[in-house]
CSV table of C-alpha atoms and ligand atoms in Angstrom, one decimal:
chain,number,residue,atom,x,y,z
A,1429,UNK,CA,11.3,19.1,3.2
A,1430,UNK,CA,11.5,21.3,0.4
A,1431,UNK,CA,11.7,24.7,1.7
A,1432,UNK,CA,14.9,26.1,1.7
A,1433,UNK,CA,16.0,23.5,-1.0
A,1434,UNK,CA,17.5,24.7,-4.2
A,1435,UNK,CA,16.1,23.0,-7.0
A,1436,UNK,CA,17.2,23.3,-10.8
A,1437,UNK,CA,14.0,22.3,-12.8
A,1438,UNK,CA,15.0,21.6,-16.6
A,1439,UNK,CA,12.4,21.8,-18.7
A,1440,UNK,CA,12.9,19.9,-22.4
A,1441,UNK,CA,10.5,20.6,-25.6
A,1442,UNK,CA,7.5,18.5,-25.4
A,1443,UNK,CA,3.9,19.8,-25.2
A,1444,UNK,CA,4.1,18.6,-21.2
A,1445,UNK,CA,6.2,21.7,-21.1
A,1446,UNK,CA,3.3,23.7,-19.7
A,1447,UNK,CA,2.7,21.3,-17.1
A,1448,UNK,CA,5.8,22.1,-15.8
A,1449,UNK,CA,4.7,25.4,-15.1
A,1450,UNK,CA,2.6,24.5,-12.3
A,1451,UNK,CA,5.2,22.0,-10.9
A,1452,UNK,CA,8.0,25.0,-10.9
A,1453,UNK,CA,4.9,27.1,-8.9
A,1454,UNK,CA,4.5,24.3,-6.6
A,1455,UNK,CA,8.0,23.9,-5.3
A,1456,UNK,CA,8.5,27.7,-5.1
A,1457,UNK,CA,5.3,27.9,-3.1
A,1458,UNK,CA,6.7,25.1,-0.6
A,1459,UNK,CA,9.8,27.3,-0.3
A,1460,UNK,CA,12.3,25.9,-2.6
A,1461,UNK,CA,14.4,28.6,-4.4
A,1462,UNK,CA,13.8,27.4,-8.3
A,1463,UNK,CA,16.3,27.9,-11.0
A,1464,UNK,CA,14.5,26.6,-14.4
A,1465,UNK,CA,16.9,25.8,-17.3
A,1466,UNK,CA,15.0,25.1,-20.9
A,1467,UNK,CA,15.9,23.5,-23.5
A,1468,UNK,CA,15.5,25.6,-27.1
A,1469,UNK,CA,12.8,23.8,-28.0
A,1470,UNK,CA,10.7,24.1,-24.7
A,1471,UNK,CA,11.1,27.5,-25.7
A,1472,UNK,CA,8.8,26.7,-28.5
A,1473,UNK,CA,5.9,25.5,-25.8
A,1474,UNK,CA,6.2,28.2,-22.9
A,1475,UNK,CA,8.2,31.0,-22.6
A,1476,UNK,CA,10.7,31.9,-20.2
A,1477,UNK,CA,8.5,34.2,-18.6
A,1478,UNK,CA,6.2,32.0,-17.2
A,1479,UNK,CA,8.8,30.6,-15.2
A,1480,UNK,CA,10.6,34.0,-14.1
A,1481,UNK,CA,7.2,35.0,-12.7
A,1482,UNK,CA,6.7,31.8,-11.1
A,1483,UNK,CA,9.9,31.1,-9.5
A,1484,UNK,CA,11.1,34.9,-8.9
A,1485,UNK,CA,14.0,33.9,-10.5
A,1486,UNK,CA,16.0,34.4,-14.0
A,1487,UNK,CA,15.1,31.4,-16.7
A,1488,UNK,CA,18.7,29.9,-18.0
A,1489,UNK,CA,18.7,28.7,-21.6
A,1490,UNK,CA,22.0,29.9,-22.6
A,1491,UNK,CA,25.1,27.6,-22.4
A,1492,UNK,CA,27.6,30.7,-22.6
A,1493,UNK,CA,25.8,33.1,-20.7
A,1494,UNK,CA,27.3,34.4,-17.4
A,1495,UNK,CA,26.0,36.7,-14.9
A,1496,UNK,CA,26.8,37.9,-11.6
A,1497,UNK,CA,25.5,35.4,-9.7
A,1498,UNK,CA,26.2,32.4,-12.1
A,1499,UNK,CA,29.8,32.9,-13.7
A,1500,UNK,CA,29.6,29.3,-15.2
A,1501,UNK,CA,26.0,28.4,-14.9
A,1502,UNK,CA,26.1,24.9,-16.4
A,1503,UNK,CA,28.4,24.1,-13.3
A,1504,UNK,CA,26.9,26.5,-10.7
A,1505,UNK,CA,23.4,25.1,-11.5
A,1506,UNK,CA,24.4,21.7,-11.2
A,1507,UNK,CA,26.7,21.8,-8.0
A,1508,UNK,CA,24.7,24.6,-6.2
A,1509,UNK,CA,21.6,22.1,-6.6
A,1510,UNK,CA,20.0,19.7,-4.1
A,1511,UNK,CA,18.0,18.0,-6.4
A,1512,UNK,CA,17.8,18.4,-10.3
A,1513,UNK,CA,14.5,17.5,-11.7
A,1514,UNK,CA,13.8,17.0,-15.6
A,1515,UNK,CA,10.4,17.5,-16.0
A,1516,UNK,CA,9.3,17.1,-19.1
A,1517,UNK,CA,11.8,15.1,-20.1
A,1518,UNK,CA,12.0,14.3,-23.9
A,1519,UNK,CA,13.4,11.2,-25.9
A,1520,UNK,CA,15.9,13.0,-27.1
A,1521,UNK,CA,16.5,14.4,-23.9
A,1522,UNK,CA,16.9,10.7,-22.3
A,1523,UNK,CA,19.0,9.6,-26.1
A,1524,UNK,CA,21.6,12.5,-25.0
A,1525,UNK,CA,22.2,11.4,-21.4
A,1526,UNK,CA,21.9,8.5,-22.0
A,1527,UNK,CA,25.0,8.9,-24.2
A,1528,UNK,CA,26.9,11.5,-22.5
A,1529,UNK,CA,26.2,13.9,-25.1
A,1530,UNK,CA,26.3,17.2,-23.8
A,1531,UNK,CA,25.6,20.1,-26.7
A,1532,UNK,CA,23.3,22.8,-24.3
A,1533,UNK,CA,22.8,24.0,-21.0
A,1534,UNK,CA,20.7,21.3,-19.4
A,1535,UNK,CA,22.5,18.7,-20.7
A,1536,UNK,CA,25.8,20.0,-19.2
A,1537,UNK,CA,24.2,21.0,-16.1
A,1538,UNK,CA,22.9,17.5,-15.8
A,1539,UNK,CA,26.3,15.4,-16.7
A,1540,UNK,CA,28.1,17.9,-13.9
A,1541,UNK,CA,25.3,17.2,-11.5
A,1542,UNK,CA,26.3,15.1,-7.9
A,1543,UNK,CA,23.2,15.6,-6.5
A,1544,UNK,CA,20.1,13.3,-7.0
A,1545,UNK,CA,18.6,13.9,-10.4
A,1546,UNK,CA,15.1,13.3,-10.9
A,1547,UNK,CA,13.9,12.3,-14.7
A,1548,UNK,CA,9.9,12.7,-15.7
A,1549,UNK,CA,9.6,11.8,-19.3
A,1550,UNK,CA,6.7,12.5,-21.3
A,1551,UNK,CA,6.1,11.8,-24.9
A,1552,UNK,CA,4.0,9.9,-27.3
A,1553,UNK,CA,2.5,6.5,-26.4
A,1554,UNK,CA,4.5,4.7,-29.3
A,1555,UNK,CA,7.9,6.7,-28.8
A,1556,UNK,CA,7.9,5.9,-25.5
A,1557,UNK,CA,7.2,2.2,-25.8
A,1558,UNK,CA,9.9,2.3,-28.8
A,1559,UNK,CA,12.8,0.1,-28.1
A,1560,UNK,CA,15.7,2.7,-28.6
A,1561,UNK,CA,13.8,4.6,-25.9
A,1562,UNK,CA,13.2,1.6,-23.5
A,1563,UNK,CA,17.0,0.9,-23.9
A,1564,UNK,CA,18.2,4.7,-22.7
A,1565,UNK,CA,15.8,4.4,-20.3
A,1566,UNK,CA,17.0,1.2,-18.4
A,1567,UNK,CA,20.9,2.3,-18.9
A,1568,UNK,CA,20.0,5.8,-17.6
A,1569,UNK,CA,18.6,3.7,-14.3
A,1570,UNK,CA,21.7,1.9,-14.5
A,1571,UNK,CA,23.5,4.9,-14.1
A,1572,UNK,CA,21.6,5.5,-11.1
A,1573,UNK,CA,18.7,8.4,-12.5
A,1574,UNK,CA,15.6,8.3,-10.7
A,1575,UNK,CA,12.6,8.4,-12.8
A,1576,UNK,CA,9.3,9.4,-12.1
A,1577,UNK,CA,7.5,7.1,-15.1
A,1578,UNK,CA,4.8,8.7,-17.1
A,1579,UNK,CA,1.0,8.2,-16.5
A,1580,UNK,CA,-0.9,6.2,-18.6
A,1581,UNK,CA,-3.9,8.0,-20.5
A,1582,UNK,CA,-4.7,10.1,-23.6
A,1583,UNK,CA,-1.5,11.9,-24.6
A,1584,UNK,CA,-2.0,15.7,-26.5
A,1585,UNK,CA,-1.6,13.7,-30.2
A,1586,UNK,CA,-4.9,11.5,-29.1
A,1587,UNK,CA,-3.0,8.1,-28.6
A,1588,UNK,CA,-3.8,6.3,-25.5
A,1589,UNK,CA,-1.3,5.0,-23.6
A,1590,UNK,CA,2.0,5.3,-21.1
A,1591,UNK,CA,3.3,8.6,-22.3
A,1592,UNK,CA,1.8,11.4,-20.1
A,1593,UNK,CA,3.9,13.3,-17.6
A,1594,UNK,CA,3.3,12.3,-14.3
A,1595,UNK,CA,1.1,14.1,-11.9
A,1596,UNK,CA,2.5,17.1,-10.0
A,1597,UNK,CA,1.9,15.4,-6.6
A,1598,UNK,CA,3.8,12.7,-7.9
A,1599,UNK,CA,6.7,14.6,-8.8
A,1600,UNK,CA,6.4,16.3,-5.8
A,1601,UNK,CA,6.4,13.3,-3.8
A,1602,UNK,CA,9.5,11.7,-5.4
A,1603,UNK,CA,11.3,15.1,-4.8
A,1604,UNK,CA,10.6,14.7,-0.9
A,1605,UNK,CA,11.7,10.8,-1.3
A,1606,UNK,CA,15.1,11.8,-2.5
A,1607,UNK,CA,15.7,15.3,-0.7
A,1608,UNK,CA,15.5,13.0,1.9
A,1609,UNK,CA,15.2,12.4,4.4
A,1610,UNK,CA,12.9,10.5,5.6
A,1611,UNK,CA,15.0,7.0,6.3
A,1612,UNK,CA,12.6,6.4,9.3
A,1613,UNK,CA,11.4,2.9,8.7
A,1614,UNK,CA,15.1,1.6,8.0
A,1615,UNK,CA,15.7,-1.3,10.2
A,1616,UNK,CA,11.4,-2.7,9.7
A,1617,UNK,CA,10.1,-5.1,7.7
A,1618,UNK,CA,7.0,-4.1,6.3
A,1619,UNK,CA,4.7,-6.8,4.4
A,1620,UNK,CA,1.9,-5.1,2.5
A,1621,UNK,CA,-1.0,-6.8,0.7
A,1622,UNK,CA,-2.3,-5.3,-2.7
A,1623,UNK,CA,-4.6,-5.8,-5.6
A,1624,UNK,CA,-8.1,-7.9,-6.2
A,1625,UNK,CA,-7.7,-11.7,-5.4
A,1626,UNK,CA,-8.9,-13.7,-8.4
A,1627,UNK,CA,-11.1,-17.1,-7.5
A,1628,UNK,CA,-11.0,-19.1,-9.9
A,1629,UNK,CA,-14.3,-21.0,-11.3
A,1630,UNK,CA,-12.8,-23.1,-13.8
A,1631,UNK,CA,-9.5,-23.1,-16.0
A,1632,UNK,CA,-10.3,-19.3,-18.1
A,1633,UNK,CA,-12.7,-17.7,-15.3
A,1634,UNK,CA,-12.9,-16.5,-12.1
A,1635,UNK,CA,-14.7,-14.3,-9.6
A,1636,UNK,CA,-12.6,-11.0,-8.5
A,1637,UNK,CA,-13.0,-7.0,-8.2
A,1638,UNK,CA,-12.7,-3.5,-8.7
A,1639,UNK,CA,-9.1,-2.8,-7.2
A,1640,UNK,CA,-6.6,-1.5,-8.8
A,1641,UNK,CA,-3.4,-2.3,-6.5
A,1642,UNK,CA,-2.7,1.3,-6.7
A,1643,UNK,CA,-3.1,2.1,-3.0
A,1644,UNK,CA,-0.9,-0.9,-2.1
A,1645,UNK,CA,2.1,-0.3,-4.6
A,1646,UNK,CA,1.9,3.3,-3.6
A,1647,UNK,CA,2.6,2.1,0.2
A,1648,UNK,CA,5.1,-0.3,-0.8
A,1649,UNK,CA,7.0,2.3,-2.6
A,1650,UNK,CA,6.7,5.1,0.2
A,1651,UNK,CA,8.0,2.3,2.9
A,1652,UNK,CA,10.9,1.2,1.0
A,1653,UNK,CA,12.2,5.0,-0.1
A,1654,UNK,CA,11.4,5.3,3.8
A,1655,UNK,CA,14.2,2.8,4.6
A,1656,UNK,CA,12.4,-0.5,5.0
A,1657,UNK,CA,12.6,-3.5,3.8
A,1658,UNK,CA,9.4,-4.1,1.9
A,1659,UNK,CA,7.5,-7.4,0.8
A,1660,UNK,CA,4.8,-6.9,-1.5
A,1661,UNK,CA,2.5,-9.6,-1.5
A,1662,UNK,CA,0.2,-8.7,-4.7
A,1663,UNK,CA,-2.7,-10.3,-6.4
A,1664,UNK,CA,-2.3,-9.5,-10.5
A,1665,UNK,CA,-2.3,-6.0,-11.2
A,1666,UNK,CA,-0.8,-4.2,-13.9
A,1667,UNK,CA,1.4,-1.9,-12.0
A,1668,UNK,CA,5.0,-1.9,-12.2
A,1669,UNK,CA,7.2,-3.1,-9.6
A,1670,UNK,CA,8.3,-0.2,-7.3
A,1671,UNK,CA,12.4,-0.1,-7.2
A,1672,UNK,CA,13.8,-1.6,-4.2
A,1673,UNK,CA,10.5,-3.7,-3.4
A,1674,UNK,CA,10.7,-7.5,-3.1
A,1675,UNK,CA,7.8,-8.7,-4.9
A,1676,UNK,CA,5.5,-12.4,-4.2
A,1677,UNK,CA,2.9,-12.5,-6.5
A,1678,UNK,CA,-0.4,-14.7,-5.7
A,1679,UNK,CA,-3.7,-15.2,-7.5
A,1680,UNK,CA,-6.2,-16.5,-4.9
A,1681,UNK,CA,-7.5,-15.4,-1.0
A,1682,UNK,CA,-5.9,-18.8,-0.4
A,1683,UNK,CA,-2.1,-18.2,-1.8
A,1684,UNK,CA,-2.2,-15.0,-0.2
A,1685,UNK,CA,-3.2,-16.3,3.0
A,1686,UNK,CA,-0.1,-18.8,3.0
A,1687,UNK,CA,2.4,-16.5,1.9
A,1688,UNK,CA,1.0,-13.6,4.7
A,1689,UNK,CA,1.1,-16.1,7.4
A,1690,UNK,CA,4.7,-17.4,6.0
A,1691,UNK,CA,6.2,-14.4,6.0
A,1692,UNK,CA,4.6,-12.7,9.2
A,1693,UNK,CA,7.4,-13.4,11.8
A,1694,UNK,CA,10.0,-11.3,10.2
A,1695,UNK,CA,7.3,-8.5,9.7
A,1696,UNK,CA,7.1,-5.7,12.1
A,1697,UNK,CA,4.3,-4.1,10.4
A,1698,UNK,CA,1.5,-5.7,8.4
A,1699,UNK,CA,-0.3,-3.5,5.9
A,1700,UNK,CA,-3.4,-5.2,4.2
A,1701,UNK,CA,-4.3,-2.9,1.5
A,1702,UNK,CA,-5.4,-5.8,-0.9
A,1703,UNK,CA,-8.9,-6.3,-1.4
A,1704,UNK,CA,-9.4,-9.9,-0.9
A,1705,UNK,CA,-12.2,-12.3,-1.7
A,1706,UNK,CA,-14.3,-13.3,1.5
A,1707,UNK,CA,-15.5,-16.1,-0.7
A,1708,UNK,CA,-14.2,-19.0,-3.0
A,1709,UNK,CA,-15.8,-21.6,-5.3
A,1710,UNK,CA,-16.5,-24.9,-3.3
A,1711,UNK,CA,-15.0,-26.7,-6.4
A,1712,UNK,CA,-12.9,-25.4,-9.3
A,1713,UNK,CA,-13.8,-27.3,-12.2
A,1714,UNK,CA,-11.1,-29.1,-13.8
A,1715,UNK,CA,-11.8,-28.1,-17.6
A,1716,UNK,CA,-13.8,-25.4,-18.8
A,1717,UNK,CA,-17.4,-25.0,-18.3
A,1718,UNK,CA,-19.3,-25.6,-21.0
A,1719,UNK,CA,-22.6,-23.4,-21.4
A,1720,UNK,CA,-26.0,-25.6,-20.9
A,1721,UNK,CA,-29.4,-24.4,-19.7
A,1722,UNK,CA,-30.2,-21.0,-18.7
A,1723,UNK,CA,-29.0,-20.7,-15.3
A,1724,UNK,CA,-25.7,-21.6,-13.3
A,1725,UNK,CA,-25.2,-21.7,-9.7
A,1726,UNK,CA,-21.7,-21.6,-8.5
A,1727,UNK,CA,-21.5,-22.9,-4.7
A,1728,UNK,CA,-19.1,-20.3,-2.6
A,1729,UNK,CA,-17.7,-21.2,0.7
A,1730,UNK,CA,-15.8,-18.5,3.2
A,1731,UNK,CA,-12.4,-17.7,2.8
A,1732,UNK,CA,-9.8,-17.2,5.0
A,1733,UNK,CA,-9.7,-13.7,6.9
A,1734,UNK,CA,-6.1,-12.9,6.6
A,1735,UNK,CA,-6.1,-10.1,8.5
A,1736,UNK,CA,-8.2,-11.2,11.3
A,1737,UNK,CA,-5.9,-14.6,11.6
A,1738,UNK,CA,-2.7,-11.7,11.8
A,1739,UNK,CA,-4.7,-9.8,14.6
A,1740,UNK,CA,-5.3,-13.4,16.5
A,1741,UNK,CA,-1.5,-14.1,16.3
A,1742,UNK,CA,-0.4,-10.6,16.8
A,1743,UNK,CA,3.0,-10.4,19.1
A,1744,UNK,CA,4.3,-7.4,20.9
A,1745,UNK,CA,5.8,-4.9,18.7
A,1746,UNK,CA,3.8,-5.5,15.3
A,1747,UNK,CA,1.4,-2.8,14.2
A,1748,UNK,CA,-1.3,-4.3,12.1
A,1749,UNK,CA,-3.3,-1.9,9.3
A,1750,UNK,CA,-6.4,-2.9,7.9
A,1751,UNK,CA,-8.4,-1.1,4.9
A,1752,UNK,CA,-11.9,-1.1,4.4
A,1753,UNK,CA,-13.7,-0.1,1.3
A,1754,UNK,CA,-17.1,0.9,2.2
A,1755,UNK,CA,-20.5,2.0,0.4
A,1756,UNK,CA,-22.6,3.0,3.1
A,1757,UNK,CA,-22.4,3.7,7.0
A,1758,UNK,CA,-18.7,3.9,6.7
A,1759,UNK,CA,-17.7,5.0,10.6
A,1760,UNK,CA,-19.8,2.2,12.6
A,1761,UNK,CA,-18.1,-0.6,9.6
A,1762,UNK,CA,-14.8,0.9,10.3
A,1763,UNK,CA,-15.0,0.8,14.1
A,1764,UNK,CA,-16.5,-2.6,14.2
A,1765,UNK,CA,-13.4,-3.9,11.9
A,1766,UNK,CA,-11.0,-2.3,14.2
A,1767,UNK,CA,-12.3,-4.5,17.2
A,1768,UNK,CA,-12.9,-7.2,15.5
A,1769,UNK,CA,-9.8,-8.0,13.8
A,1770,UNK,CA,-7.8,-6.7,16.4
A,1771,UNK,CA,-5.8,-4.3,14.5
A,1772,UNK,CA,-3.8,-0.8,15.3
A,1773,UNK,CA,-4.9,1.4,12.3
A,1774,UNK,CA,-7.9,1.2,9.9
A,1775,UNK,CA,-7.9,3.1,7.0
A,1776,UNK,CA,-11.4,3.4,5.7
A,1777,UNK,CA,-12.7,5.1,2.4
A,1778,UNK,CA,-16.4,5.4,1.1
A,1779,UNK,CA,-15.4,4.4,-2.3
A,1780,UNK,CA,-18.8,6.2,-3.7
A,1781,UNK,CA,-17.3,9.6,-3.7
A,1782,UNK,CA,-15.7,11.0,-6.4
A,1783,UNK,CA,-11.7,11.4,-6.2
A,1784,UNK,CA,-11.6,8.1,-3.9
A,1785,UNK,CA,-11.2,4.5,-4.5
A,1786,UNK,CA,-10.7,1.6,-7.2
A,1787,UNK,CA,-8.8,2.5,-10.4
A,1788,UNK,CA,-8.5,6.4,-9.1
A,1789,UNK,CA,-5.1,8.0,-8.6
A,1790,UNK,CA,-6.1,10.1,-5.7
A,1791,UNK,CA,-7.9,8.6,-2.4
A,1792,UNK,CA,-9.9,10.4,0.4
A,1793,UNK,CA,-9.4,8.7,3.6
A,1794,UNK,CA,-10.5,8.3,7.2
A,1795,UNK,CA,-7.9,6.8,9.9
A,1796,UNK,CA,-9.3,5.1,12.4
A,1797,UNK,CA,-6.8,4.4,15.2
A,1798,UNK,CA,-7.3,1.5,18.1
A,1799,UNK,CA,-7.5,4.3,20.8
A,1800,UNK,CA,-10.7,5.7,19.4
A,1801,UNK,CA,-8.7,8.7,17.5
A,1802,UNK,CA,-9.8,9.4,14.0
A,1803,UNK,CA,-7.9,11.6,11.2
A,1804,UNK,CA,-10.1,12.9,7.9
A,1805,UNK,CA,-7.6,13.5,5.3
A,1806,UNK,CA,-8.8,15.3,2.3
A,1807,UNK,CA,-8.3,14.2,-1.4
A,1808,UNK,CA,-4.7,13.4,-2.3
A,1809,UNK,CA,-2.7,11.3,-4.5
A,1810,UNK,CA,-2.1,7.9,-3.3
A,1811,UNK,CA,1.3,8.4,-2.9
A,1812,UNK,CA,0.8,11.1,-0.9
A,1813,UNK,CA,-1.8,9.2,1.5
A,1814,UNK,CA,0.6,6.2,1.5
A,1815,UNK,CA,3.3,8.6,4.0
A,1816,UNK,CA,0.4,10.1,5.7
A,1817,UNK,CA,-0.6,6.5,6.0
A,1818,UNK,CA,3.1,5.6,7.4
A,1819,UNK,CA,3.3,8.5,9.6
A,1820,UNK,CA,0.3,7.2,11.7
A,1821,UNK,CA,2.2,3.9,11.7
A,1822,UNK,CA,5.2,5.1,13.2
A,1823,UNK,CA,3.4,7.4,15.1
A,1824,UNK,CA,1.4,4.3,16.7
A,1825,UNK,CA,4.5,2.3,17.3
A,1826,UNK,CA,6.2,5.1,19.2
A,1827,UNK,CA,3.5,5.4,21.5
B,2658,CTP,N1,-9.3,-8.8,5.0
B,2658,CTP,C1,-8.4,-10.3,5.0
B,2658,CTP,N2,-8.8,-11.4,4.6
B,2658,CTP,C2,-10.3,-11.5,3.7
B,2658,CTP,C3,-11.0,-10.4,4.0
B,2658,CTP,C4,-10.6,-8.9,4.4
B,2658,CTP,O1,-7.3,-9.9,5.0
B,2658,CTP,N3,-10.8,-12.5,3.5
B,2658,CTP,C5,-8.6,-7.8,4.8
B,2658,CTP,C6,-8.3,-7.2,3.6
B,2658,CTP,O2,-7.4,-6.6,3.3
B,2658,CTP,C7,-9.1,-5.4,4.5
B,2658,CTP,C8,-10.0,-5.7,5.4
B,2658,CTP,O3,-9.7,-7.0,6.0
B,2658,CTP,O4,-7.3,-5.0,4.8
B,2658,CTP,C9,-11.6,-5.1,5.5
B,2658,CTP,O5,-11.9,-5.9,4.5
B,2658,CTP,P1,-14.1,-5.9,4.5
B,2658,CTP,O6,-13.6,-7.2,3.1
B,2658,CTP,O7,-13.5,-4.3,3.8
B,2658,CTP,O8,-13.9,-6.1,5.6
B,2658,CTP,P2,-14.8,-7.6,6.2
B,2658,CTP,O9,-14.1,-7.7,7.6
B,2658,CTP,O10,-14.3,-8.5,5.5
B,2658,CTP,O11,-16.4,-7.1,6.2
B,2658,CTP,P3,-16.9,-7.1,4.9
B,2658,CTP,O12,-16.8,-7.7,3.8
B,2658,CTP,O13,-18.4,-7.4,5.7
B,2658,CTP,O14,-17.2,-5.6,5.0
């Protein structure tokens, strides 16, 4: 999808500018013609020569320069581009764009662009949380600019939180989504479940699991970008709701069961990425349980198996996808689940492997098809894994 495309990459002045070199290199490696526009402060962090070497093209810094290739760089770099990406985007850049200020080559080019523009902010945690910056981001989203939100973690200044530039893989997936193209799920309604259910013990306590919800949210985002109507039935997570997705918040397995079954008739695809508790407390205390004695026994009872119920009521033309998080005997457990729950595809991952499973941004999965075929995927960003799972779903639906 990226091969042969003209990509204008704006780099503004933050420490994450060095990561833009990796992005430029990977985009060029996939066959794009990449033209980098650097702001003056970006040049304080990385030298233009780095980008020239990686892209094989001259780097543009001067609004008033012209060449035989670009007579008016700010217009040519905007109109010839299939997509314009700004990574990293500083608070200053966001502020200027949100107010239509065009005082350098990059801001003028972005204002002149008619192609999709993808903005990837990166800055200090407190700066990103600042109300002025938040309002600028919201305003820009309202104007139709696309964003890849910063990741959470340690930023260069030592603070922890949201502010570091999104991973290169996620930016590339977003570029692919915007370029295009794949609207192969248009007309389909997809239910995705995500997160770990919470089974109440009393008004303040619950039993849950380590699921972060990232895989389910990535699936919802990917399906939505491919044109599907997506209903995301989610146990509590700390994740942002992907754009265009209908969210149905739930807490317990019983609630999730109710919402999934209620919406099942509308769906052609159901993907059960949620980590559903197999048991719940038989009695939920109405008041906080006070400590008494040395031990406490909770009586647990079985929860409904949502996926198995979907499998039992499976209609013609419906594709069911289940997940299996395993710590041992992955193959055998996966095959058994596939058959027992009457589903079309099972996505199995060994959660003990580094780079797989709970909380991670990457995953290593093996796909088990109902027909017996299997496919092992390498370690990939969860969004890329999501697209591969959807590819498999679409392939099954065509058979
Ligand atoms: N699942 C479900 N409802 C449940 C339990 C699980 O819908 N009550 C779904 C999960 O969303 C997942 C799949 O079933 O897609 C596999 O879940 P898992 O708990 O790993 O499998 P189980 O069949 O419950 O087997 P076990 O717990 O013994 O591993």
